[in-house]
Coordinates of C-alpha atoms in Angstrom, one line a residue:
Chain A
M26 CA 86.2 118.7 93.8
T27 CA 86.7 115.8 92.5
D28 CA 84.9 112.7 94.0
L29 CA 87.0 109.4 94.6
T30 CA 84.6 106.9 95.8
V31 CA 84.7 103.7 94.8
R32 CA 81.9 101.0 95.9
I33 CA 83.0 97.6 95.4
G34 CA 80.3 95.8 96.0
P35 CA 78.8 96.0 99.8
L36 CA 81.7 98.2 100.2
E37 CA 82.4 102.0 100.1
L38 CA 86.0 103.3 100.1
A39 CA 87.1 107.2 100.3
N40 CA 89.6 106.5 97.8
P41 CA 90.7 104.7 94.8
V42 CA 94.4 104.5 96.2
V43 CA 95.2 100.7 98.8
T44 CA 98.2 99.2 99.8
A45 CA 99.1 95.8 97.9
A46 CA 98.7 92.7 100.5
G47 CA 101.9 92.1 102.0
C48 CA 103.8 95.9 101.1
G49 CA 102.3 97.3 103.5
G50 CA 103.3 95.4 107.2
T51 CA 101.4 95.7 109.5
G52 CA 101.0 99.0 108.8
R53 CA 102.6 100.7 111.6
E54 CA 106.0 100.7 109.2
L55 CA 103.7 103.3 107.1
A56 CA 101.4 105.2 109.6
R57 CA 104.7 107.0 110.4
F58 CA 105.0 108.5 107.0
F59 CA 101.9 109.5 106.5
E60 CA 98.4 109.2 108.5
L61 CA 96.9 106.2 107.2
T62 CA 93.3 107.2 107.0
R63 CA 94.1 109.2 103.2
L64 CA 94.3 105.4 102.1
G65 CA 91.4 104.5 100.3
A66 CA 92.0 101.6 102.2
F67 CA 95.0 99.4 103.7
T68 CA 95.6 95.6 103.0
T69 CA 97.5 93.2 104.7
T70 CA 99.8 90.6 104.5
S71 CA 98.1 87.8 103.7
V72 CA 97.6 85.6 106.8
M73 CA 97.4 82.3 107.6
L74 CA 96.2 80.0 109.7
Q75 CA 99.9 78.8 112.3
P76 CA 102.4 81.4 112.5
R77 CA 105.1 81.0 110.0
A78 CA 108.0 82.2 109.7
G79 CA 108.8 82.2 106.1
R80 CA 111.8 81.2 103.1
P81 CA 115.5 82.6 104.4
T82 CA 117.7 84.7 103.5
P83 CA 118.1 86.0 100.2
R84 CA 114.8 86.8 100.1
V85 CA 114.6 90.0 97.7
A86 CA 116.9 90.9 94.3
E87 CA 117.1 93.8 92.1
T88 CA 115.8 93.6 89.1
P89 CA 115.3 96.5 86.2
S90 CA 112.8 98.3 87.1
G91 CA 111.3 95.7 89.9
M92 CA 112.7 93.7 92.2
L93 CA 112.2 89.6 92.4
T94 CA 111.3 88.4 96.7
A95 CA 110.7 84.5 97.7
M96 CA 108.6 85.7 101.0
G97 CA 107.6 82.3 101.6
L98 CA 104.4 83.8 103.3
P99 CA 105.6 85.2 106.4
G100 CA 103.6 86.0 108.9
P101 CA 101.9 86.0 112.9
G102 CA 99.2 83.6 111.9
V103 CA 95.5 84.6 112.3
D104 CA 95.0 84.2 116.1
S105 CA 98.0 87.9 116.9
F106 CA 96.7 89.2 113.6
L107 CA 93.6 89.6 114.8
E108 CA 94.9 90.4 118.2
R109 CA 97.3 92.5 117.8
D110 CA 97.5 94.1 114.3
L111 CA 93.8 94.3 113.2
P112 CA 92.4 96.4 115.9
W113 CA 95.4 98.6 116.1
L114 CA 94.2 98.9 112.5
A115 CA 91.0 99.8 113.4
E116 CA 92.1 102.2 115.5
Q117 CA 93.5 104.3 113.3
G118 CA 90.0 104.3 111.2
V119 CA 91.2 103.3 108.1
P120 CA 89.6 100.3 106.5
A121 CA 91.5 97.0 106.1
I122 CA 91.1 94.9 103.7
V123 CA 92.4 91.4 104.2
S124 CA 94.7 89.7 102.4
V125 CA 94.1 85.5 103.2
A126 CA 95.9 82.5 102.3
G127 CA 96.5 78.7 103.2
N128 CA 98.1 75.5 102.0
S129 CA 94.7 73.8 102.4
L130 CA 91.1 74.5 100.8
E131 CA 89.7 73.9 104.9
E132 CA 92.7 75.8 106.0
Y133 CA 91.6 78.8 103.7
A134 CA 88.3 78.5 105.0
E135 CA 89.3 78.3 108.4
V136 CA 90.6 81.5 108.1
A137 CA 88.1 83.4 107.2
R138 CA 85.7 81.8 109.6
R139 CA 88.3 83.3 112.4
L140 CA 88.9 86.8 111.0
N141 CA 84.0 86.5 111.6
A142 CA 84.7 87.1 114.9
A143 CA 86.1 90.8 113.9
R144 CA 84.1 93.5 112.9
A145 CA 86.7 95.4 111.7
V146 CA 87.1 93.6 107.9
A147 CA 86.1 95.7 105.8
A148 CA 86.8 93.3 103.0
V149 CA 88.4 89.4 102.6
E150 CA 90.7 89.2 100.0
V151 CA 91.9 85.6 98.6
N152 CA 95.2 85.0 98.2
L153 CA 95.3 82.7 95.2
A154 CA 98.9 82.2 94.9
A155 CA 99.5 80.1 97.6
P156 CA 100.6 77.2 97.4
N157 CA 98.3 74.0 97.9
V158 CA 100.0 71.0 99.6
E159 CA 97.5 68.8 98.6
D160 CA 98.5 70.2 94.7
R161 CA 102.2 69.5 94.2
G162 CA 102.5 72.6 95.8
R163 CA 101.3 74.7 92.8
M164 CA 99.5 78.1 93.6
F165 CA 96.3 77.3 93.6
G166 CA 95.0 79.5 91.5
R167 CA 96.1 78.2 88.4
L168 CA 93.2 76.8 87.6
P169 CA 89.4 77.8 87.3
G170 CA 88.4 74.7 89.2
P171 CA 91.1 75.0 92.3
A172 CA 90.9 78.8 92.2
A173 CA 86.3 78.9 91.6
E174 CA 86.8 75.9 95.0
V175 CA 89.0 78.0 97.3
V176 CA 87.4 81.3 96.4
R177 CA 83.4 79.6 97.5
A178 CA 84.8 78.5 100.4
V179 CA 85.7 81.3 101.9
R180 CA 82.8 82.9 100.5
A181 CA 80.6 80.3 102.1
A182 CA 83.3 81.2 105.7
T183 CA 82.5 84.8 105.3
R184 CA 79.7 87.3 107.3
R185 CA 77.8 88.5 104.8
G186 CA 77.8 91.8 103.6
V187 CA 82.0 91.9 103.6
P188 CA 82.8 91.3 100.2
V189 CA 85.8 88.6 98.1
L190 CA 87.5 89.8 96.9
A191 CA 90.0 87.5 94.4
K192 CA 93.7 88.2 94.0
L193 CA 94.9 86.3 90.5
A194 CA 98.7 86.5 89.5
P195 CA 99.4 86.4 85.4
D196 CA 101.1 83.4 85.2
V197 CA 98.1 81.0 83.9
A198 CA 97.0 79.4 80.7
D199 CA 93.7 81.8 80.5
L200 CA 93.3 84.9 83.3
V201 CA 89.9 86.0 81.7
N202 CA 88.4 81.8 82.5
V203 CA 89.9 81.7 86.2
A204 CA 88.3 85.3 87.1
L205 CA 84.8 84.0 85.7
A206 CA 85.3 81.2 87.7
C207 CA 85.7 83.3 90.6
V208 CA 83.2 85.2 90.2
D209 CA 80.4 82.8 89.7
A210 CA 81.9 81.3 93.4
G211 CA 81.0 84.4 95.3
A212 CA 84.0 87.1 94.9
E213 CA 81.5 90.2 94.4
G214 CA 85.7 91.8 93.6
L215 CA 89.0 90.6 91.9
S216 CA 92.3 91.9 92.6
L217 CA 94.4 92.1 90.0
I218 CA 97.5 91.5 89.7
N219 CA 99.6 89.2 91.9
T220 CA 103.1 89.1 91.3
M221 CA 104.6 86.7 88.4
A222 CA 107.2 84.7 88.7
G223 CA 111.2 85.3 87.1
L224 CA 114.5 83.7 88.1
A225 CA 118.1 85.9 89.1
I226 CA 120.8 84.6 89.1
D227 CA 123.9 85.7 91.3
P228 CA 127.3 86.1 88.8
V229 CA 129.6 85.7 91.9
T230 CA 128.1 83.2 93.2
L231 CA 126.4 81.3 90.0
R232 CA 123.4 80.2 91.7
P233 CA 120.0 81.4 91.7
A234 CA 119.9 84.9 93.4
L235 CA 117.3 84.2 96.0
A236 CA 116.9 81.1 99.0
G237 CA 113.4 80.3 96.8
V238 CA 115.1 79.8 93.5
S239 CA 112.7 81.6 91.9
G240 CA 111.1 84.4 92.9
G241 CA 107.2 87.1 92.1
L242 CA 108.3 89.7 89.8
S243 CA 106.7 93.1 90.9
G244 CA 107.4 96.8 90.5
P245 CA 107.0 99.2 86.7
A246 CA 109.0 96.3 84.7
I247 CA 105.0 94.1 85.4
R248 CA 103.2 97.3 84.6
P249 CA 102.6 97.2 81.1
V250 CA 101.4 93.0 82.3
A251 CA 99.5 94.0 84.9
L252 CA 97.2 96.0 82.3
R253 CA 96.5 94.8 80.1
C254 CA 94.7 92.1 82.5
V255 CA 92.7 94.1 84.0
Y256 CA 91.7 95.5 80.6
E257 CA 90.7 91.8 79.6
V258 CA 88.8 91.0 82.8
H259 CA 86.8 93.9 82.8
A260 CA 86.2 93.4 79.0
A261 CA 85.3 90.4 80.1
L262 CA 83.2 91.0 83.1
P263 CA 82.6 95.3 82.6
G264 CA 80.3 95.0 85.9
V265 CA 83.1 93.2 89.0
P266 CA 84.8 96.0 90.2
I267 CA 88.7 95.5 89.5
I268 CA 91.4 97.0 91.7
G269 CA 94.6 96.9 89.4
S270 CA 98.3 96.6 90.6
G271 CA 101.5 95.8 88.7
G272 CA 104.5 98.4 89.1
I273 CA 101.9 101.7 90.5
A274 CA 103.9 104.8 91.3
T275 CA 102.9 107.5 90.0
G276 CA 99.2 109.6 89.4
L277 CA 99.8 108.4 85.3
D278 CA 99.6 104.8 85.8
A279 CA 96.8 104.9 88.6
L280 CA 95.0 106.6 85.5
E281 CA 96.1 104.1 83.5
F282 CA 95.1 101.2 84.8
V283 CA 91.3 102.8 85.7
L284 CA 91.5 103.5 82.4
A285 CA 91.0 99.8 81.7
G286 CA 89.1 98.9 83.4
A287 CA 90.5 99.2 87.7
S288 CA 87.8 100.6 90.2
A289 CA 91.2 100.4 92.8
V290 CA 94.9 101.3 93.0
A291 CA 96.9 99.4 95.4
V292 CA 100.3 100.1 95.6
G293 CA 102.7 97.7 96.3
T294 CA 106.7 97.7 95.5
A295 CA 106.4 101.6 94.9
L296 CA 106.5 101.6 99.1
F297 CA 109.8 99.9 99.5
H298 CA 111.2 102.5 97.6
D299 CA 108.8 105.5 98.8
P300 CA 106.8 105.1 101.6
T301 CA 104.9 108.5 100.8
A302 CA 104.0 106.9 97.1
A303 CA 100.1 106.1 98.1
P304 CA 99.3 109.5 98.8
R305 CA 101.7 111.0 96.3
I306 CA 100.0 108.9 93.8
L307 CA 96.6 109.5 95.9
R308 CA 97.0 113.4 94.4
E309 CA 98.7 112.9 91.1
L310 CA 95.4 111.0 90.5
E311 CA 93.8 113.7 91.2
E312 CA 95.4 116.2 89.6
A313 CA 95.3 113.9 86.5
L314 CA 91.5 113.4 87.2
S315 CA 90.7 116.9 87.5
A316 CA 92.9 118.0 84.4
R317 CA 90.7 116.3 82.1
G318 CA 87.8 117.2 83.4
I319 CA 85.9 114.6 85.1
G320 CA 84.6 114.9 88.1
R321 CA 84.2 111.8 88.9
L322 CA 86.4 108.8 89.5
A323 CA 83.7 106.2 88.8
D324 CA 83.3 108.4 84.9
A325 CA 87.1 107.1 84.2
V326 CA 86.6 103.6 85.0
G327 CA 86.6 101.5 81.7
L328 CA 86.4 104.8 79.3
A329 CA 89.7 103.2 78.2
H330 CA 86.8 100.1 76.3
R331 CA 85.0 103.2 74.6
P332 CA 84.6 102.4 70.8
P333 CA 86.6 104.5 68.2
G334 CA 84.8 107.1 67.3
H335 CA 84.2 109.0 71.2
V336 CA 86.8 111.7 71.2
P337 CA 87.4 112.6 74.5
P338 CA 88.4 116.2 75.4
Q339 CA 91.7 117.0 74.1
I340 CA 94.3 118.0 76.7
S341 CA 96.5 120.8 75.9
P342 CA 99.4 120.3 79.1
R343 CA 99.5 123.8 79.6
R344 CA 95.8 125.2 80.1
G345 CA 94.4 121.9 81.1
A346 CA 91.1 120.6 79.3
T347 CA 90.0 122.7 76.2
R348 CA 86.0 122.0 77.4
P349 CA 85.2 121.1 81.3
G350 CA 82.6 118.3 81.4
R351 CA 82.1 115.1 81.9
A352 CA 84.6 112.8 79.9
S353 CA 81.6 110.5 80.0
E354 CA 79.7 112.7 78.2
P355 CA 81.4 113.0 75.5
K356 CA 80.3 115.5 73.0
E357 CA 82.0 115.2 69.6
K358 CA 82.1 113.0 67.1
L359 CA 84.8 112.1 64.7
P360 CA 83.9 113.4 60.7
Chain B
M19 CA 105.8 116.5 101.8
T20 CA 101.8 118.2 102.3
D21 CA 101.1 114.5 102.7
T22 CA 102.4 114.0 106.1
P23 CA 101.5 117.1 107.9
G24 CA 103.8 117.0 111.9
R25 CA 103.9 112.8 111.8
A26 CA 107.3 112.2 109.8
A27 CA 108.3 115.5 109.0
G28 CA 112.0 114.9 107.7
L29 CA 111.9 111.4 108.2
Q30 CA 112.1 111.4 104.3
T31 CA 113.9 114.7 103.2
S32 CA 115.2 115.2 99.5
A33 CA 118.6 115.3 100.9
T34 CA 121.9 117.3 98.8
V35 CA 124.6 116.4 99.2
L36 CA 128.0 117.7 99.8
T37 CA 130.9 115.9 99.2
V38 CA 131.6 113.2 98.1
R39 CA 135.9 111.9 98.8
Q40 CA 136.9 109.4 99.0
V41 CA 138.5 107.3 102.6
Q42 CA 141.1 104.3 101.1
D43 CA 138.7 101.8 100.0
Y44 CA 135.5 103.7 100.5
H45 CA 133.3 106.5 100.1
A46 CA 132.2 109.4 102.9
M47 CA 129.5 110.8 101.6
T48 CA 128.3 114.4 103.5
L49 CA 124.0 115.2 103.1
V50 CA 122.6 118.4 104.4
A51 CA 118.9 116.8 105.9
P52 CA 119.1 118.7 109.0
A53 CA 115.9 116.7 109.8
V54 CA 118.2 113.7 110.0
A55 CA 120.8 115.4 111.8
E56 CA 118.9 116.5 114.1
R57 CA 116.9 112.9 115.5
F58 CA 120.0 110.9 114.7
R59 CA 122.0 108.5 117.3
P60 CA 124.1 106.4 116.7
G61 CA 124.1 103.1 115.5
Q62 CA 121.3 104.3 113.0
F63 CA 121.5 104.0 109.3
V64 CA 120.1 105.6 106.6
A65 CA 118.3 104.8 103.4
L66 CA 119.1 106.0 100.4
A67 CA 116.9 106.2 96.7
V68 CA 120.1 105.7 94.2
G69 CA 119.4 106.4 90.4
G70 CA 117.5 109.7 90.6
A71 CA 114.5 110.5 90.0
D72 CA 112.7 107.7 87.2
T73 CA 115.1 105.1 88.4
A74 CA 115.1 101.4 87.4
R75 CA 116.1 100.6 90.5
L76 CA 114.0 100.1 93.3
V77 CA 116.0 98.9 96.6
R78 CA 117.7 101.4 98.7
R79 CA 120.5 101.5 100.0
C80 CA 120.7 100.7 103.8
L81 CA 123.8 103.0 104.5
P82 CA 126.0 102.8 108.6
V83 CA 125.4 106.8 109.8
Y84 CA 129.7 108.0 110.2
E85 CA 128.8 111.6 111.8
V86 CA 126.5 113.4 111.8
K87 CA 127.3 117.7 112.9
P88 CA 125.2 121.0 113.0
D89 CA 126.7 123.2 109.8
Y90 CA 124.8 123.9 107.5
G91 CA 122.0 123.3 109.7
G92 CA 122.5 120.0 110.4
T93 CA 124.7 116.8 107.7
V94 CA 125.1 113.3 108.3
E95 CA 128.1 111.5 106.8
V96 CA 127.8 108.1 105.0
V97 CA 130.6 105.7 103.9
F98 CA 129.4 103.3 101.8
D99 CA 132.4 100.4 99.6
H100 CA 131.6 100.4 96.4
R101 CA 134.7 99.6 94.8
G102 CA 135.0 96.2 95.3
S103 CA 131.8 95.8 94.1
A104 CA 129.2 95.2 91.2
D105 CA 126.5 97.4 92.5
P106 CA 125.6 100.1 90.4
G107 CA 123.7 101.6 92.3
T108 CA 126.6 102.1 95.2
G109 CA 128.0 103.2 91.6
W110 CA 125.6 106.2 91.8
L111 CA 126.7 107.0 94.5
A112 CA 129.8 107.5 94.5
S113 CA 129.5 109.7 91.0
R114 CA 127.7 112.2 92.3
R115 CA 128.7 115.5 92.8
A116 CA 127.9 118.7 95.1
R117 CA 124.1 120.9 95.2
D118 CA 122.8 116.6 93.2
R119 CA 119.9 115.9 95.6
I120 CA 119.2 112.1 96.6
D121 CA 116.1 111.1 98.3
L122 CA 117.0 109.8 101.6
V123 CA 114.5 108.3 105.1
G124 CA 116.4 108.6 108.1
P125 CA 117.6 107.9 111.0
L126 CA 116.4 104.2 111.2
G127 CA 116.9 100.9 113.1
R128 CA 117.2 100.7 116.7
P129 CA 120.6 102.5 117.9
F130 CA 123.3 101.4 120.4
R131 CA 122.7 101.2 124.0
L132 CA 124.1 103.5 125.9
P133 CA 125.0 102.5 129.7
R134 CA 123.9 104.3 132.4
D135 CA 127.5 104.8 134.4
P136 CA 130.9 105.8 133.2
V137 CA 131.9 102.0 131.9
R138 CA 134.8 101.0 130.2
C139 CA 133.8 100.5 126.6
L140 CA 135.0 98.8 123.9
L141 CA 134.2 99.4 119.5
V142 CA 135.1 96.8 118.1
G143 CA 134.9 97.3 113.8
G144 CA 135.5 95.8 110.3
G145 CA 134.8 97.7 107.2
P146 CA 133.4 100.3 106.3
G147 CA 131.0 99.6 109.1
A148 CA 132.9 100.7 111.4
A149 CA 132.0 104.0 110.3
A150 CA 129.4 103.7 113.1
L151 CA 131.2 104.2 116.0
F152 CA 132.4 106.9 115.6
S153 CA 129.2 109.1 117.2
L154 CA 128.8 106.8 119.0
A155 CA 132.3 106.6 120.6
D156 CA 131.3 110.8 121.3
T157 CA 128.3 109.6 122.4
L158 CA 129.9 107.7 125.1
R159 CA 132.5 110.2 126.2
R160 CA 129.9 112.9 126.8
R161 CA 128.6 110.7 129.2
E162 CA 132.1 110.4 130.9
C163 CA 133.0 106.6 129.1
T164 CA 136.2 105.1 128.8
V165 CA 136.3 104.4 124.8
H166 CA 138.6 101.4 123.9
F167 CA 139.0 100.9 119.7
L168 CA 139.8 98.0 117.6
L169 CA 139.5 97.9 113.7
G170 CA 140.7 95.0 112.2
G171 CA 140.3 94.4 108.0
P172 CA 142.5 92.1 105.2
T173 CA 144.3 95.5 104.6
A174 CA 145.9 98.6 105.9
S175 CA 143.3 100.2 103.2
A176 CA 140.8 98.4 104.4
V177 CA 140.4 99.5 107.6
F178 CA 138.4 102.3 108.0
G179 CA 139.2 105.0 111.0
A180 CA 142.3 103.8 112.3
R181 CA 143.4 107.7 112.9
S182 CA 140.6 109.0 114.3
A183 CA 140.1 106.1 117.0
Q184 CA 143.9 106.7 117.7
R185 CA 143.3 110.1 118.4
I186 CA 140.1 110.2 120.2
G187 CA 140.5 107.1 121.8
D188 CA 142.0 105.8 125.4
S189 CA 143.4 103.1 123.4
A190 CA 143.6 101.7 120.1
T191 CA 144.2 98.9 118.7
V192 CA 145.0 97.9 114.3
V193 CA 145.0 93.9 113.3
T194 CA 145.7 93.5 109.6
E195 CA 145.8 89.9 108.4
D196 CA 148.5 91.1 106.1
G197 CA 150.0 93.1 109.0
S198 CA 150.2 95.9 106.7
L199 CA 149.2 98.4 109.9
G200 CA 149.0 97.4 113.3
G201 CA 149.7 93.5 114.3
A202 CA 149.3 91.1 111.9
G203 CA 145.7 88.6 112.6
T204 CA 142.4 89.3 113.1
V205 CA 139.8 90.1 115.1
R206 CA 139.1 87.7 116.3
E207 CA 143.1 86.2 117.6
A208 CA 143.1 90.3 119.4
L209 CA 140.4 90.3 120.8
P210 CA 140.8 88.4 124.1
K211 CA 144.0 89.9 124.5
V212 CA 142.0 93.8 124.1
I213 CA 139.5 92.5 126.6
E214 CA 141.9 92.3 129.3
E215 CA 144.0 94.6 128.5
S216 CA 141.2 97.3 128.5
G217 CA 138.9 95.4 131.0
A218 CA 135.7 96.4 129.4
D219 CA 133.0 96.2 130.4
V220 CA 130.3 95.8 127.2
V221 CA 131.8 95.6 124.0
Y222 CA 129.9 97.5 120.7
A223 CA 130.7 95.7 117.5
C224 CA 130.3 97.3 113.7
G225 CA 131.1 95.2 110.2
P226 CA 130.8 92.4 108.5
T227 CA 128.4 89.5 109.7
P228 CA 131.1 86.9 110.1
L229 CA 133.5 90.0 112.8
L230 CA 130.3 89.5 114.6
R231 CA 130.1 86.6 115.2
A232 CA 133.1 86.4 116.3
V233 CA 132.7 89.5 118.7
S234 CA 129.5 87.5 120.5
A235 CA 131.2 84.2 120.8
V236 CA 134.1 86.2 122.4
A237 CA 132.2 88.7 125.2
T238 CA 130.1 85.9 125.9
E239 CA 132.8 84.1 127.2
F240 CA 133.9 86.9 129.0
G241 CA 130.8 87.6 129.8
L242 CA 130.1 90.7 129.1
P243 CA 127.2 92.5 127.0
S244 CA 128.1 92.2 123.2
Q245 CA 126.1 95.8 121.1
V246 CA 126.2 94.7 117.7
S247 CA 124.7 96.1 115.1
V248 CA 124.3 94.3 111.5
E249 CA 124.0 96.6 109.0
E250 CA 126.2 94.1 106.5
F251 CA 123.4 92.0 106.6
L252 CA 121.0 94.5 105.9
R253 CA 122.9 96.3 103.0
R254 CA 122.5 92.4 101.7
T255 CA 118.8 91.1 102.1
A256 CA 116.7 94.4 102.9
A257 CA 115.0 96.2 100.1
C258 CA 113.6 98.6 101.5
G259 CA 115.1 99.7 105.4
T260 CA 111.5 101.3 106.2
G261 CA 110.3 97.1 107.8
L262 CA 107.9 97.3 104.9
C263 CA 109.8 94.1 102.4
M264 CA 109.9 91.4 105.5
T265 CA 113.1 90.6 104.0
C266 CA 115.7 91.1 105.7
V267 CA 115.3 88.4 108.6
L268 CA 117.7 86.6 110.6
P269 CA 116.9 84.3 113.9
M270 CA 117.0 85.7 117.0
I271 CA 116.1 83.8 120.7
G272 CA 112.9 86.2 121.8
D273 CA 113.6 87.0 125.8
D274 CA 110.7 83.8 126.1
G275 CA 113.7 81.2 124.6
V276 CA 111.0 81.3 121.3
T277 CA 113.7 81.4 117.7
R278 CA 112.0 84.6 115.9
M279 CA 112.5 85.8 112.1
V280 CA 112.7 89.3 113.2
R281 CA 113.7 92.4 110.8
A282 CA 117.2 93.5 110.8
C283 CA 115.9 97.1 110.2
T284 CA 113.9 97.3 112.6
D285 CA 113.9 95.3 115.5
G286 CA 117.4 96.5 115.0
L287 CA 119.8 97.7 113.4
V288 CA 121.5 97.1 117.0
L289 CA 120.5 94.0 118.5
R290 CA 122.5 91.5 121.1
G291 CA 125.2 89.1 120.2
D292 CA 124.2 86.6 122.3
R293 CA 120.6 87.1 120.9
V294 CA 121.5 85.8 117.3
R295 CA 121.6 82.4 116.1
W296 CA 125.2 83.6 114.0
G297 CA 125.9 80.1 113.2
D298 CA 121.7 80.1 111.6
L299 CA 121.6 83.0 109.5
G300 CA 120.2 83.0 106.3
T301 CA 118.4 80.2 107.0
I302 CA 114.9 79.3 108.5
P303 CA 115.8 77.4 112.2
F304 CA 114.5 73.9 112.2
D305 CA 112.9 75.4 116.5
A306 CA 112.3 78.6 114.9
L307 CA 108.6 80.0 115.4
G308 CA 106.4 79.3 112.3
A309 CA 109.7 77.2 110.5
P310 CA 108.4 74.5 108.2
R311 CA 107.0 71.4 109.0
A312 CA 108.8 67.9 108.2
L313 CA 105.3 68.2 106.2
G314 CA 104.6 70.2 103.8
G315 CA 107.5 72.0 102.8
A316 CA 108.8 75.8 103.1
L317 CA 106.7 76.4 100.4

């Protein structure tokens, strides 16, 4: 039995596979396909202060190995969420990571404050890709300063013992700097990465394919970018837990993220394609770890950063690991 | 499917292709999927993954079900339009052969609501979506309803199921825009006369969005309830079909009179025609719940 537990600040999850914000609906839609308790945690769609209709359709365009979406953060608003969705998630017995967003600093803080009344919140994830109305609609997470301000406001408004995670988009000049600023502002963990801005044009209408013109690119198309982001941030901040996301569709994808430095992985676009992707990825990840003789998931986090000269156990596709034992205790040295 | 003990056994299956055949302008594909066939109710749809195990196409194709049969434990036949479409995904579906496997999720969505008493039903269809009317006709028949058909399309080859409709319907009217089959004209033009002649108590419709809009309007004029399947809208807007992605939203008036953006896949596929704000499809009406206010924009 592989030990799959994950620690994110004061929060402990039974396993590292969580849903990505905005990809698991309310949870009810996925519960038709598998028991939600098989997830390490369920991340909600971004909760905002007011109900929000979002953008008009078309909201999605299929792109090679990915999809482009412009949703406009639709949702029922925090009060409806607290009344209808969160209690239901609590009933299922799955930890809820609540994603929060706002049009202004005050809105973020107010949403976080209202969430305090609910005991079922396992963690708060700050969606820093929301547009800042006071900054011509550009996202908060674009620069370290505004990102840190939002994280600080949410951290101050959130109960102690509930970790605050900052979710960052890769379309920034220096992601490591933004991550550092968020951690300094009190974020106990980071979620990397949100979607990347992209565009598709419809060859029939000769206009942008999405009503929102540009959209967020997700899916395996952005996996290498996501992996690079996780690697860089983990190198700079090895002590900060990261939830890695971006095109994870198999257990081996998840393993790559763990080796790059992610303590947990979030599955998003894959759920649209395969509603049972999350439990499948968990199973495949567990198999991949035990095939490599890794008994504890935590030991694999960031393994790819080890200096050269440490030889990992040799793995044969037929016989598995030649040397059982903990990969984190390399015994062999290159001559 | 060891990951889903009991809860949703059969909601997602790897279905085996039995046949793919061309029917006029469309393709009809029969898949062996006993669990889906067993639970299917008329008006529901299935969401198919395209491109095989290592596909680069992540959007599921949501297709109406033509009929389910008990052979081979249970088969599901879906109809789709590939000829007029630039979508390589449906091209992949069209090129499947017997014994190929396709990952299928279904049956999904809310089915057609059925009348409690034996009444006169008018079934209106156009395009490949008309396929969904035939399993409905069977079910209505079993409830001793009379079933009248009105089918339309631009040309004869675009009208799905004209012959079946003539065989099983108490009456069947076909109209084409070029007059190559049945009367010349559109469904909208023919509908009032057909409603009067059939003495319909309820109208069911499935097909392109403009047709549904016309049917809902005419039915409301006659004071009749309309049940419409927004399958074409779903095909154009959806990514998953399972209610997760929130991309297939349309403005609908609720029981409380408030307009909300609802998902075609979970609140539909079949909706009350008089409740859909057809003129506002593809927009967020300013009075919808959560519509962007003047300042702050729809960001």
